[in-house]
Amino acid sequence: MSRDPLQYVRELALPEARHRVTRGGEAPPPPSFGSGQELAAVGAQLAEFHTSVRPDQRAAVADCLLLAQLAANKASAGSRDVMAWYAKYVEVLQNVGWTTRSMEFKDTAVGDDDAGVHQAILPVLTAALGGAALAAGSLIVSVLKGLQEMDAANPWITIFDRSSTHVGGAKFQLGSVDADEAAGTVKVQLVALAIEASKEITQVLFFKLSSEHARLRAAEGQLDIGFERLEAIQAAVAARVQPFLLDNIGKIDL
C-alpha cells in the first residue's frame, strides 16, 4: 500500500446512495450479525461466517467487501468488461489493508449447459472448500442445492440478483470467512465468478449458460487481514457504506 488507508477510504468514489428513512424520519438500522455459523448476502457475494469470527469482525468484513463492490460498480459503470470490475474490486481491498492471493480467472467447463448457474458452480465451490467432505457442512452449498425450493422474492435473492448484474453478463462471489486467533487474522476463502454474455443477466443463479452461449470464468483466491488492521479501518469503512447497507446486506435463514 502506497497511501494512507483511511484517506483512501474517505476519498474513494462510490455510486450515489438511495436515501431511506423510517416513518420517524430516521434511517433504519442495518442487519446485525450473531456469533453462530451464519450466511449473508453482501451485495453480489454470499458470505458464510464461521463461529471463530466475532460479530464485530463480521460487520467489518462485510463492510469491506461491500465497499470494494460499490467502488468497482462506480469505476466500471457502463463497461462490458467484467474483468475490469474485478480489478477494481481487488485494488480496493488491497488498499484498505487486505492481502489477496491467487486471483487468476480461468474458463470453467460445465457438464450440463442446461443446468442453472447455481448447479454449475457447485463443483468449483466444493473444490475451493477442500473437497466434498469439508463442503458438506457449508451453508453456501446448502443454499445452492436448495435454491429451487426457495421463494424467488426472498429479500436476499433480490439483493444478490440486483448486485450481480453487469452490462456484459454478471459477476458474483462466494466466500467462507474464518478467523485465526493465534495468528490474529481474518481469512476469506473466495470463489469469484464472472459470466460473459451478449447482454445483462438477471436472476443470475437460475440463469442457464446455454441460453446466451455464455462463458463462465472462475477464480479461487484468499483474502486475509490482521485483527488490528481491520479494527483500524472499521469506522472509516463503516461510515462510507452505511447509506448502502439496507439495499445491499441481507441475512439468509436456512
PDB file of C-alpha atoms in Angstrom:
ATOM      1  CA  MET A   1       0.000   0.000   0.000  1.00  0.00           C
ATOM      2  CA  SER A   2       1.459   3.335  -1.043  1.00  0.00           C
ATOM      3  CA  ARG A   3      -1.055   5.620   0.675  1.00  0.00           C
ATOM      4  CA  ASP A   4      -2.855   6.026   3.968  1.00  0.00           C
ATOM      5  CA  PRO A   5      -5.770   3.532   4.042  1.00  0.00           C
ATOM      6  CA  LEU A   6      -8.066   5.902   5.938  1.00  0.00           C
ATOM      7  CA  GLN A   7      -7.502   8.697   3.440  1.00  0.00           C
ATOM      8  CA  TYR A   8      -8.028   6.224   0.612  1.00  0.00           C
ATOM      9  CA  VAL A   9     -11.384   5.155   2.088  1.00  0.00           C
ATOM     10  CA  ARG A  10     -12.532   8.742   2.586  1.00  0.00           C
ATOM     11  CA  GLU A  11     -11.662   9.741  -0.995  1.00  0.00           C
ATOM     12  CA  LEU A  12     -12.904   6.597  -2.758  1.00  0.00           C
ATOM     13  CA  ALA A  13     -15.546   7.302  -5.410  1.00  0.00           C
ATOM     14  CA  LEU A  14     -18.822   5.442  -4.781  1.00  0.00           C
ATOM     15  CA  PRO A  15     -22.219   5.468  -6.514  1.00  0.00           C
ATOM     16  CA  GLU A  16     -24.998   7.678  -5.237  1.00  0.00           C
ATOM     17  CA  ALA A  17     -26.861   6.048  -2.348  1.00  0.00           C
ATOM     18  CA  ARG A  18     -30.611   5.772  -2.126  1.00  0.00           C
ATOM     19  CA  HIS A  19     -31.908   7.666   0.920  1.00  0.00           C
ATOM     20  CA  ARG A  20     -34.172   5.508   3.079  1.00  0.00           C
ATOM     21  CA  VAL A  21     -35.870   6.529   6.328  1.00  0.00           C
ATOM     22  CA  THR A  22     -38.455   5.134   8.737  1.00  0.00           C
ATOM     23  CA  ARG A  23     -41.776   6.811   9.499  1.00  0.00           C
ATOM     24  CA  GLY A  24     -39.994   8.598  12.325  1.00  0.00           C
ATOM     25  CA  GLY A  25     -37.572  10.157   9.865  1.00  0.00           C
ATOM     26  CA  GLU A  26     -34.558   8.094  10.916  1.00  0.00           C
ATOM     27  CA  ALA A  27     -32.502   5.685   8.865  1.00  0.00           C
ATOM     28  CA  PRO A  28     -33.458   2.055   9.663  1.00  0.00           C
ATOM     29  CA  PRO A  29     -30.767   0.025  11.469  1.00  0.00           C
ATOM     30  CA  PRO A  30     -28.621  -2.286   9.335  1.00  0.00           C
ATOM     31  CA  PRO A  31     -28.859  -6.066   9.760  1.00  0.00           C
ATOM     32  CA  SER A  32     -26.922  -7.323  12.782  1.00  0.00           C
ATOM     33  CA  PHE A  33     -24.583 -10.299  12.982  1.00  0.00           C
ATOM     34  CA  GLY A  34     -24.575 -13.033  15.606  1.00  0.00           C
ATOM     35  CA  SER A  35     -21.936 -15.424  16.918  1.00  0.00           C
ATOM     36  CA  GLY A  36     -23.064 -18.711  15.361  1.00  0.00           C
ATOM     37  CA  GLN A  37     -22.385 -20.006  11.881  1.00  0.00           C
ATOM     38  CA  GLU A  38     -24.402 -17.768   9.572  1.00  0.00           C
ATOM     39  CA  LEU A  39     -24.799 -16.743   5.962  1.00  0.00           C
ATOM     40  CA  ALA A  40     -25.469 -13.333   4.469  1.00  0.00           C
ATOM     41  CA  ALA A  41     -25.814 -11.744   1.069  1.00  0.00           C
ATOM     42  CA  VAL A  42     -23.352  -8.857   0.901  1.00  0.00           C
ATOM     43  CA  GLY A  43     -24.194  -7.234  -2.392  1.00  0.00           C
ATOM     44  CA  ALA A  44     -23.097  -9.722  -5.045  1.00  0.00           C
ATOM     45  CA  GLN A  45     -21.400 -12.007  -2.550  1.00  0.00           C
ATOM     46  CA  LEU A  46     -22.679 -14.859  -0.419  1.00  0.00           C
ATOM     47  CA  ALA A  47     -20.546 -14.685   2.733  1.00  0.00           C
ATOM     48  CA  GLU A  48     -20.517 -17.548   5.216  1.00  0.00           C
ATOM     49  CA  PHE A  49     -19.210 -16.637   8.676  1.00  0.00           C
ATOM     50  CA  HIS A  50     -17.833 -19.348  10.945  1.00  0.00           C
ATOM     51  CA  THR A  51     -18.071 -19.324  14.739  1.00  0.00           C
ATOM     52  CA  SER A  52     -14.426 -18.232  15.065  1.00  0.00           C
ATOM     53  CA  VAL A  53     -15.337 -14.795  13.665  1.00  0.00           C
ATOM     54  CA  ARG A  54     -16.668 -12.315  16.239  1.00  0.00           C
ATOM     55  CA  PRO A  55     -19.847 -10.328  15.431  1.00  0.00           C
ATOM     56  CA  ASP A  56     -17.920  -7.028  15.226  1.00  0.00           C
ATOM     57  CA  GLN A  57     -15.416  -8.628  12.851  1.00  0.00           C
ATOM     58  CA  ARG A  58     -18.239  -9.969  10.685  1.00  0.00           C
ATOM     59  CA  ALA A  59     -19.684  -6.493  10.304  1.00  0.00           C
ATOM     60  CA  ALA A  60     -16.244  -5.087   9.466  1.00  0.00           C
ATOM     61  CA  VAL A  61     -15.568  -7.798   6.870  1.00  0.00           C
ATOM     62  CA  ALA A  62     -18.991  -7.319   5.274  1.00  0.00           C
ATOM     63  CA  ASP A  63     -18.388  -3.564   5.110  1.00  0.00           C
ATOM     64  CA  CYS A  64     -15.023  -4.063   3.375  1.00  0.00           C
ATOM     65  CA  LEU A  65     -16.492  -6.469   0.826  1.00  0.00           C
ATOM     66  CA  LEU A  66     -19.351  -4.073   0.135  1.00  0.00           C
ATOM     67  CA  LEU A  67     -17.003  -1.084  -0.174  1.00  0.00           C
ATOM     68  CA  ALA A  68     -14.948  -2.913  -2.809  1.00  0.00           C
ATOM     69  CA  GLN A  69     -18.081  -3.825  -4.776  1.00  0.00           C
ATOM     70  CA  LEU A  70     -19.501  -0.307  -4.673  1.00  0.00           C
ATOM     71  CA  ALA A  71     -16.224   1.232  -5.833  1.00  0.00           C
ATOM     72  CA  ALA A  72     -15.971  -1.330  -8.648  1.00  0.00           C
ATOM     73  CA  ASN A  73     -19.553  -0.539  -9.686  1.00  0.00           C
ATOM     74  CA  LYS A  74     -18.711   3.157  -9.853  1.00  0.00           C
ATOM     75  CA  ALA A  75     -15.432   2.677 -11.722  1.00  0.00           C
ATOM     76  CA  SER A  76     -16.859   0.275 -14.318  1.00  0.00           C
ATOM     77  CA  ALA A  77     -20.281   1.849 -14.865  1.00  0.00           C
ATOM     78  CA  GLY A  78     -21.326   1.250 -18.478  1.00  0.00           C
ATOM     79  CA  SER A  79     -18.351  -1.020 -19.245  1.00  0.00           C
ATOM     80  CA  ARG A  80     -18.884  -4.557 -20.563  1.00  0.00           C
ATOM     81  CA  ASP A  81     -15.516  -5.696 -19.174  1.00  0.00           C
ATOM     82  CA  VAL A  82     -16.260  -7.861 -16.124  1.00  0.00           C
ATOM     83  CA  MET A  83     -12.533  -8.348 -15.527  1.00  0.00           C
ATOM     84  CA  ALA A  84     -12.105  -4.582 -15.130  1.00  0.00           C
ATOM     85  CA  TRP A  85     -14.742  -4.723 -12.397  1.00  0.00           C
ATOM     86  CA  TYR A  86     -12.748  -7.386 -10.577  1.00  0.00           C
ATOM     87  CA  ALA A  87      -9.501  -5.456 -10.997  1.00  0.00           C
ATOM     88  CA  LYS A  88     -11.020  -2.511  -9.124  1.00  0.00           C
ATOM     89  CA  TYR A  89     -12.564  -4.833  -6.516  1.00  0.00           C
ATOM     90  CA  VAL A  90      -9.162  -6.331  -5.693  1.00  0.00           C
ATOM     91  CA  GLU A  91      -7.446  -2.924  -5.814  1.00  0.00           C
ATOM     92  CA  VAL A  92      -9.788  -1.521  -3.167  1.00  0.00           C
ATOM     93  CA  LEU A  93      -9.332  -4.461  -0.809  1.00  0.00           C
ATOM     94  CA  GLN A  94      -5.555  -4.238  -1.134  1.00  0.00           C
ATOM     95  CA  ASN A  95      -5.532  -0.505  -0.491  1.00  0.00           C
ATOM     96  CA  VAL A  96      -7.513  -0.798   2.735  1.00  0.00           C
ATOM     97  CA  GLY A  97      -5.201  -3.483   4.101  1.00  0.00           C
ATOM     98  CA  TRP A  98      -6.262  -6.885   2.795  1.00  0.00           C
ATOM     99  CA  THR A  99      -3.726  -9.283   1.317  1.00  0.00           C
ATOM    100  CA  THR A 100      -5.032 -11.040  -1.788  1.00  0.00           C
ATOM    101  CA  ARG A 101      -3.709 -14.254  -3.287  1.00  0.00           C
ATOM    102  CA  SER A 102      -4.384 -16.395  -6.349  1.00  0.00           C
ATOM    103  CA  MET A 103      -6.997 -14.445  -8.288  1.00  0.00           C
ATOM    104  CA  GLU A 104      -6.377 -15.823 -11.779  1.00  0.00           C
ATOM    105  CA  PHE A 105      -9.574 -16.343 -13.769  1.00  0.00           C
ATOM    106  CA  LYS A 106      -9.913 -19.473 -15.870  1.00  0.00           C
ATOM    107  CA  ASP A 107     -12.647 -20.775 -18.134  1.00  0.00           C
ATOM    108  CA  THR A 108     -14.808 -23.271 -16.290  1.00  0.00           C
ATOM    109  CA  ALA A 109     -16.141 -26.362 -18.015  1.00  0.00           C
ATOM    110  CA  VAL A 110     -19.818 -27.032 -17.336  1.00  0.00           C
ATOM    111  CA  GLY A 111     -21.052 -30.605 -17.530  1.00  0.00           C
ATOM    112  CA  ASP A 112     -24.636 -29.636 -18.358  1.00  0.00           C
ATOM    113  CA  ASP A 113     -25.214 -26.364 -20.218  1.00  0.00           C
ATOM    114  CA  ASP A 114     -28.912 -26.600 -19.423  1.00  0.00           C
ATOM    115  CA  ALA A 115     -28.226 -26.594 -15.691  1.00  0.00           C
ATOM    116  CA  GLY A 116     -28.738 -23.373 -13.786  1.00  0.00           C
ATOM    117  CA  VAL A 117     -25.691 -21.432 -12.640  1.00  0.00           C
ATOM    118  CA  HIS A 118     -26.371 -22.440  -9.025  1.00  0.00           C
ATOM    119  CA  GLN A 119     -25.804 -26.068 -10.063  1.00  0.00           C
ATOM    120  CA  ALA A 120     -22.926 -25.402 -12.457  1.00  0.00           C
ATOM    121  CA  ILE A 121     -20.779 -23.667  -9.825  1.00  0.00           C
ATOM    122  CA  LEU A 122     -21.106 -26.339  -7.132  1.00  0.00           C
ATOM    123  CA  PRO A 123     -18.016 -28.312  -8.291  1.00  0.00           C
ATOM    124  CA  VAL A 124     -15.921 -25.120  -8.270  1.00  0.00           C
ATOM    125  CA  LEU A 125     -17.084 -24.200  -4.784  1.00  0.00           C
ATOM    126  CA  THR A 126     -16.609 -27.737  -3.480  1.00  0.00           C
ATOM    127  CA  ALA A 127     -13.010 -27.798  -4.721  1.00  0.00           C
ATOM    128  CA  ALA A 128     -12.263 -24.387  -3.200  1.00  0.00           C
ATOM    129  CA  LEU A 129     -13.574 -25.515   0.189  1.00  0.00           C
ATOM    130  CA  GLY A 130     -11.256 -28.511   0.203  1.00  0.00           C
ATOM    131  CA  GLY A 131     -13.387 -31.295  -1.218  1.00  0.00           C
ATOM    132  CA  ALA A 132     -16.762 -32.905  -0.685  1.00  0.00           C
ATOM    133  CA  ALA A 133     -16.187 -33.821   2.972  1.00  0.00           C
ATOM    134  CA  LEU A 134     -15.460 -30.241   4.050  1.00  0.00           C
ATOM    135  CA  ALA A 135     -18.045 -28.723   1.714  1.00  0.00           C
ATOM    136  CA  ALA A 136     -20.768 -30.912   3.228  1.00  0.00           C
ATOM    137  CA  GLY A 137     -21.066 -28.558   6.207  1.00  0.00           C
ATOM    138  CA  SER A 138     -21.083 -25.371   4.149  1.00  0.00           C
ATOM    139  CA  LEU A 139     -24.157 -23.158   4.398  1.00  0.00           C
ATOM    140  CA  ILE A 140     -23.448 -21.780   0.919  1.00  0.00           C
ATOM    141  CA  VAL A 141     -23.516 -25.284  -0.541  1.00  0.00           C
ATOM    142  CA  SER A 142     -26.793 -25.964   1.288  1.00  0.00           C
ATOM    143  CA  VAL A 143     -28.362 -22.794  -0.110  1.00  0.00           C
ATOM    144  CA  LEU A 144     -27.260 -23.510  -3.678  1.00  0.00           C
ATOM    145  CA  LYS A 145     -28.568 -27.069  -3.505  1.00  0.00           C
ATOM    146  CA  GLY A 146     -31.914 -25.953  -2.097  1.00  0.00           C
ATOM    147  CA  LEU A 147     -32.365 -22.867  -4.243  1.00  0.00           C
ATOM    148  CA  GLN A 148     -35.113 -24.345  -6.404  1.00  0.00           C
ATOM    149  CA  GLU A 149     -37.348 -24.659  -3.346  1.00  0.00           C
ATOM    150  CA  MET A 150     -36.787 -21.073  -2.209  1.00  0.00           C
ATOM    151  CA  ASP A 151     -39.105 -18.153  -2.868  1.00  0.00           C
ATOM    152  CA  ALA A 152     -37.578 -16.063  -5.675  1.00  0.00           C
ATOM    153  CA  ALA A 153     -38.952 -12.966  -3.919  1.00  0.00           C
ATOM    154  CA  ASN A 154     -36.822 -13.657  -0.841  1.00  0.00           C
ATOM    155  CA  PRO A 155     -35.107 -10.350   0.107  1.00  0.00           C
ATOM    156  CA  TRP A 156     -31.584 -11.767  -0.034  1.00  0.00           C
ATOM    157  CA  ILE A 157     -32.158 -13.142  -3.544  1.00  0.00           C
ATOM    158  CA  THR A 158     -33.378  -9.709  -4.634  1.00  0.00           C
ATOM    159  CA  ILE A 159     -30.219  -8.101  -3.210  1.00  0.00           C
ATOM    160  CA  PHE A 160     -27.935 -10.691  -4.784  1.00  0.00           C
ATOM    161  CA  ASP A 161     -29.584 -10.586  -8.221  1.00  0.00           C
ATOM    162  CA  ARG A 162     -29.604  -6.794  -8.398  1.00  0.00           C
ATOM    163  CA  SER A 163     -25.961  -6.549  -7.335  1.00  0.00           C
ATOM    164  CA  SER A 164     -24.740  -9.337  -9.643  1.00  0.00           C
ATOM    165  CA  THR A 165     -25.960  -7.843 -12.915  1.00  0.00           C
ATOM    166  CA  HIS A 166     -23.407  -6.375 -15.319  1.00  0.00           C
ATOM    167  CA  VAL A 167     -23.698  -4.783 -18.756  1.00  0.00           C
ATOM    168  CA  GLY A 168     -21.881  -7.727 -20.346  1.00  0.00           C
ATOM    169  CA  GLY A 169     -23.199 -10.570 -18.198  1.00  0.00           C
ATOM    170  CA  ALA A 170     -22.884 -10.965 -14.435  1.00  0.00           C
ATOM    171  CA  LYS A 171     -20.364 -11.156 -11.612  1.00  0.00           C
ATOM    172  CA  PHE A 172     -20.629 -12.584  -8.108  1.00  0.00           C
ATOM    173  CA  GLN A 173     -18.579 -14.105  -5.310  1.00  0.00           C
ATOM    174  CA  LEU A 174     -18.878 -16.894  -2.745  1.00  0.00           C
ATOM    175  CA  GLY A 175     -16.810 -16.550   0.409  1.00  0.00           C
ATOM    176  CA  SER A 176     -16.107 -18.589   3.542  1.00  0.00           C
ATOM    177  CA  VAL A 177     -14.924 -16.329   6.393  1.00  0.00           C
ATOM    178  CA  ASP A 178     -12.834 -17.703   9.250  1.00  0.00           C
ATOM    179  CA  ALA A 179     -10.620 -16.242  11.981  1.00  0.00           C
ATOM    180  CA  ASP A 180      -7.336 -17.474  13.430  1.00  0.00           C
ATOM    181  CA  GLU A 181      -6.913 -16.151  16.973  1.00  0.00           C
ATOM    182  CA  ALA A 182      -3.336 -17.418  17.258  1.00  0.00           C
ATOM    183  CA  ALA A 183      -2.255 -15.655  14.069  1.00  0.00           C
ATOM    184  CA  GLY A 184      -4.523 -12.664  14.690  1.00  0.00           C
ATOM    185  CA  THR A 185      -6.012 -12.744  11.201  1.00  0.00           C
ATOM    186  CA  VAL A 186      -9.352 -12.993   9.439  1.00  0.00           C
ATOM    187  CA  LYS A 187      -9.328 -15.063   6.256  1.00  0.00           C
ATOM    188  CA  VAL A 188     -11.816 -15.221   3.389  1.00  0.00           C
ATOM    189  CA  GLN A 189     -11.646 -18.267   1.130  1.00  0.00           C
ATOM    190  CA  LEU A 190     -13.085 -16.782  -2.042  1.00  0.00           C
ATOM    191  CA  VAL A 191     -14.575 -18.075  -5.261  1.00  0.00           C
ATOM    192  CA  ALA A 192     -15.023 -15.213  -7.722  1.00  0.00           C
ATOM    193  CA  LEU A 193     -17.183 -15.862 -10.772  1.00  0.00           C
ATOM    194  CA  ALA A 194     -17.848 -13.983 -13.982  1.00  0.00           C
ATOM    195  CA  ILE A 195     -20.357 -14.726 -16.714  1.00  0.00           C
ATOM    196  CA  GLU A 196     -19.555 -13.106 -20.028  1.00  0.00           C
ATOM    197  CA  ALA A 197     -22.622 -12.835 -22.250  1.00  0.00           C
ATOM    198  CA  SER A 198     -24.109 -10.690 -25.001  1.00  0.00           C
ATOM    199  CA  LYS A 199     -26.342  -8.837 -22.565  1.00  0.00           C
ATOM    200  CA  GLU A 200     -27.005  -8.108 -18.921  1.00  0.00           C
ATOM    201  CA  ILE A 201     -28.102 -11.194 -16.991  1.00  0.00           C
ATOM    202  CA  THR A 202     -30.872 -11.159 -14.404  1.00  0.00           C
ATOM    203  CA  GLN A 203     -31.714 -13.891 -11.883  1.00  0.00           C
ATOM    204  CA  VAL A 204     -28.113 -14.987 -12.221  1.00  0.00           C
ATOM    205  CA  LEU A 205     -28.265 -18.112 -10.054  1.00  0.00           C
ATOM    206  CA  PHE A 206     -31.105 -19.533 -12.151  1.00  0.00           C
ATOM    207  CA  PHE A 207     -29.538 -18.488 -15.470  1.00  0.00           C
ATOM    208  CA  LYS A 208     -28.800 -21.286 -17.957  1.00  0.00           C
ATOM    209  CA  LEU A 209     -25.453 -20.815 -19.683  1.00  0.00           C
ATOM    210  CA  SER A 210     -26.778 -22.384 -22.898  1.00  0.00           C
ATOM    211  CA  SER A 211     -29.444 -19.704 -23.311  1.00  0.00           C
ATOM    212  CA  GLU A 212     -26.985 -16.973 -24.316  1.00  0.00           C
ATOM    213  CA  HIS A 213     -23.940 -19.069 -25.242  1.00  0.00           C
ATOM    214  CA  ALA A 214     -22.403 -17.522 -22.154  1.00  0.00           C
ATOM    215  CA  ARG A 215     -18.868 -18.061 -20.906  1.00  0.00           C
ATOM    216  CA  LEU A 216     -18.335 -18.928 -17.234  1.00  0.00           C
ATOM    217  CA  ARG A 217     -14.997 -17.963 -15.688  1.00  0.00           C
ATOM    218  CA  ALA A 218     -13.909 -18.601 -12.120  1.00  0.00           C
ATOM    219  CA  ALA A 219     -11.029 -17.744  -9.820  1.00  0.00           C
ATOM    220  CA  GLU A 220     -10.215 -19.188  -6.432  1.00  0.00           C
ATOM    221  CA  GLY A 221      -8.459 -16.865  -4.042  1.00  0.00           C
ATOM    222  CA  GLN A 222      -7.750 -15.999  -0.464  1.00  0.00           C
ATOM    223  CA  LEU A 223      -8.111 -12.677   1.309  1.00  0.00           C
ATOM    224  CA  ASP A 224      -6.683 -12.049   4.755  1.00  0.00           C
ATOM    225  CA  ILE A 225      -6.243  -9.132   7.119  1.00  0.00           C
ATOM    226  CA  GLY A 226      -4.860  -8.716  10.635  1.00  0.00           C
ATOM    227  CA  PHE A 227      -7.212  -8.059  13.537  1.00  0.00           C
ATOM    228  CA  GLU A 228      -5.504  -4.729  14.310  1.00  0.00           C
ATOM    229  CA  ARG A 229      -5.658  -3.521  10.713  1.00  0.00           C
ATOM    230  CA  LEU A 230      -9.323  -4.493  10.424  1.00  0.00           C
ATOM    231  CA  GLU A 231     -10.142  -2.621  13.631  1.00  0.00           C
ATOM    232  CA  ALA A 232      -8.162   0.430  12.476  1.00  0.00           C
ATOM    233  CA  ILE A 233     -10.161   0.845   9.255  1.00  0.00           C
ATOM    234  CA  GLN A 234     -13.519  -0.349  10.597  1.00  0.00           C
ATOM    235  CA  ALA A 235     -15.023   3.043  11.495  1.00  0.00           C
ATOM    236  CA  ALA A 236     -13.934   4.745   8.263  1.00  0.00           C
ATOM    237  CA  VAL A 237     -15.243   1.937   6.058  1.00  0.00           C
ATOM    238  CA  ALA A 238     -18.494   1.709   8.030  1.00  0.00           C
ATOM    239  CA  ALA A 239     -19.100   5.432   7.576  1.00  0.00           C
ATOM    240  CA  ARG A 240     -18.748   5.148   3.784  1.00  0.00           C
ATOM    241  CA  VAL A 241     -21.005   2.115   3.331  1.00  0.00           C
ATOM    242  CA  GLN A 242     -23.660   2.967   5.937  1.00  0.00           C
ATOM    243  CA  PRO A 243     -26.049   4.595   3.406  1.00  0.00           C
ATOM    244  CA  PHE A 244     -25.911   1.416   1.290  1.00  0.00           C
ATOM    245  CA  LEU A 245     -26.403  -1.283   3.943  1.00  0.00           C
ATOM    246  CA  LEU A 246     -30.165  -1.765   3.765  1.00  0.00           C
ATOM    247  CA  ASP A 247     -30.108  -2.229  -0.003  1.00  0.00           C
ATOM    248  CA  ASN A 248     -27.063  -4.491  -0.017  1.00  0.00           C
ATOM    249  CA  ILE A 249     -26.929  -6.732   3.050  1.00  0.00           C
ATOM    250  CA  GLY A 250     -29.460  -9.429   3.854  1.00  0.00           C
ATOM    251  CA  LYS A 251     -29.290 -12.337   6.282  1.00  0.00           C
ATOM    252  CA  ILE A 252     -30.109 -15.773   4.880  1.00  0.00           C
ATOM    253  CA  ASP A 253     -32.210 -18.019   7.091  1.00  0.00           C
ATOM    254  CA  LEU A 254     -31.941 -21.750   6.483  1.00  0.00           C
TER     255      LEU A 254
END
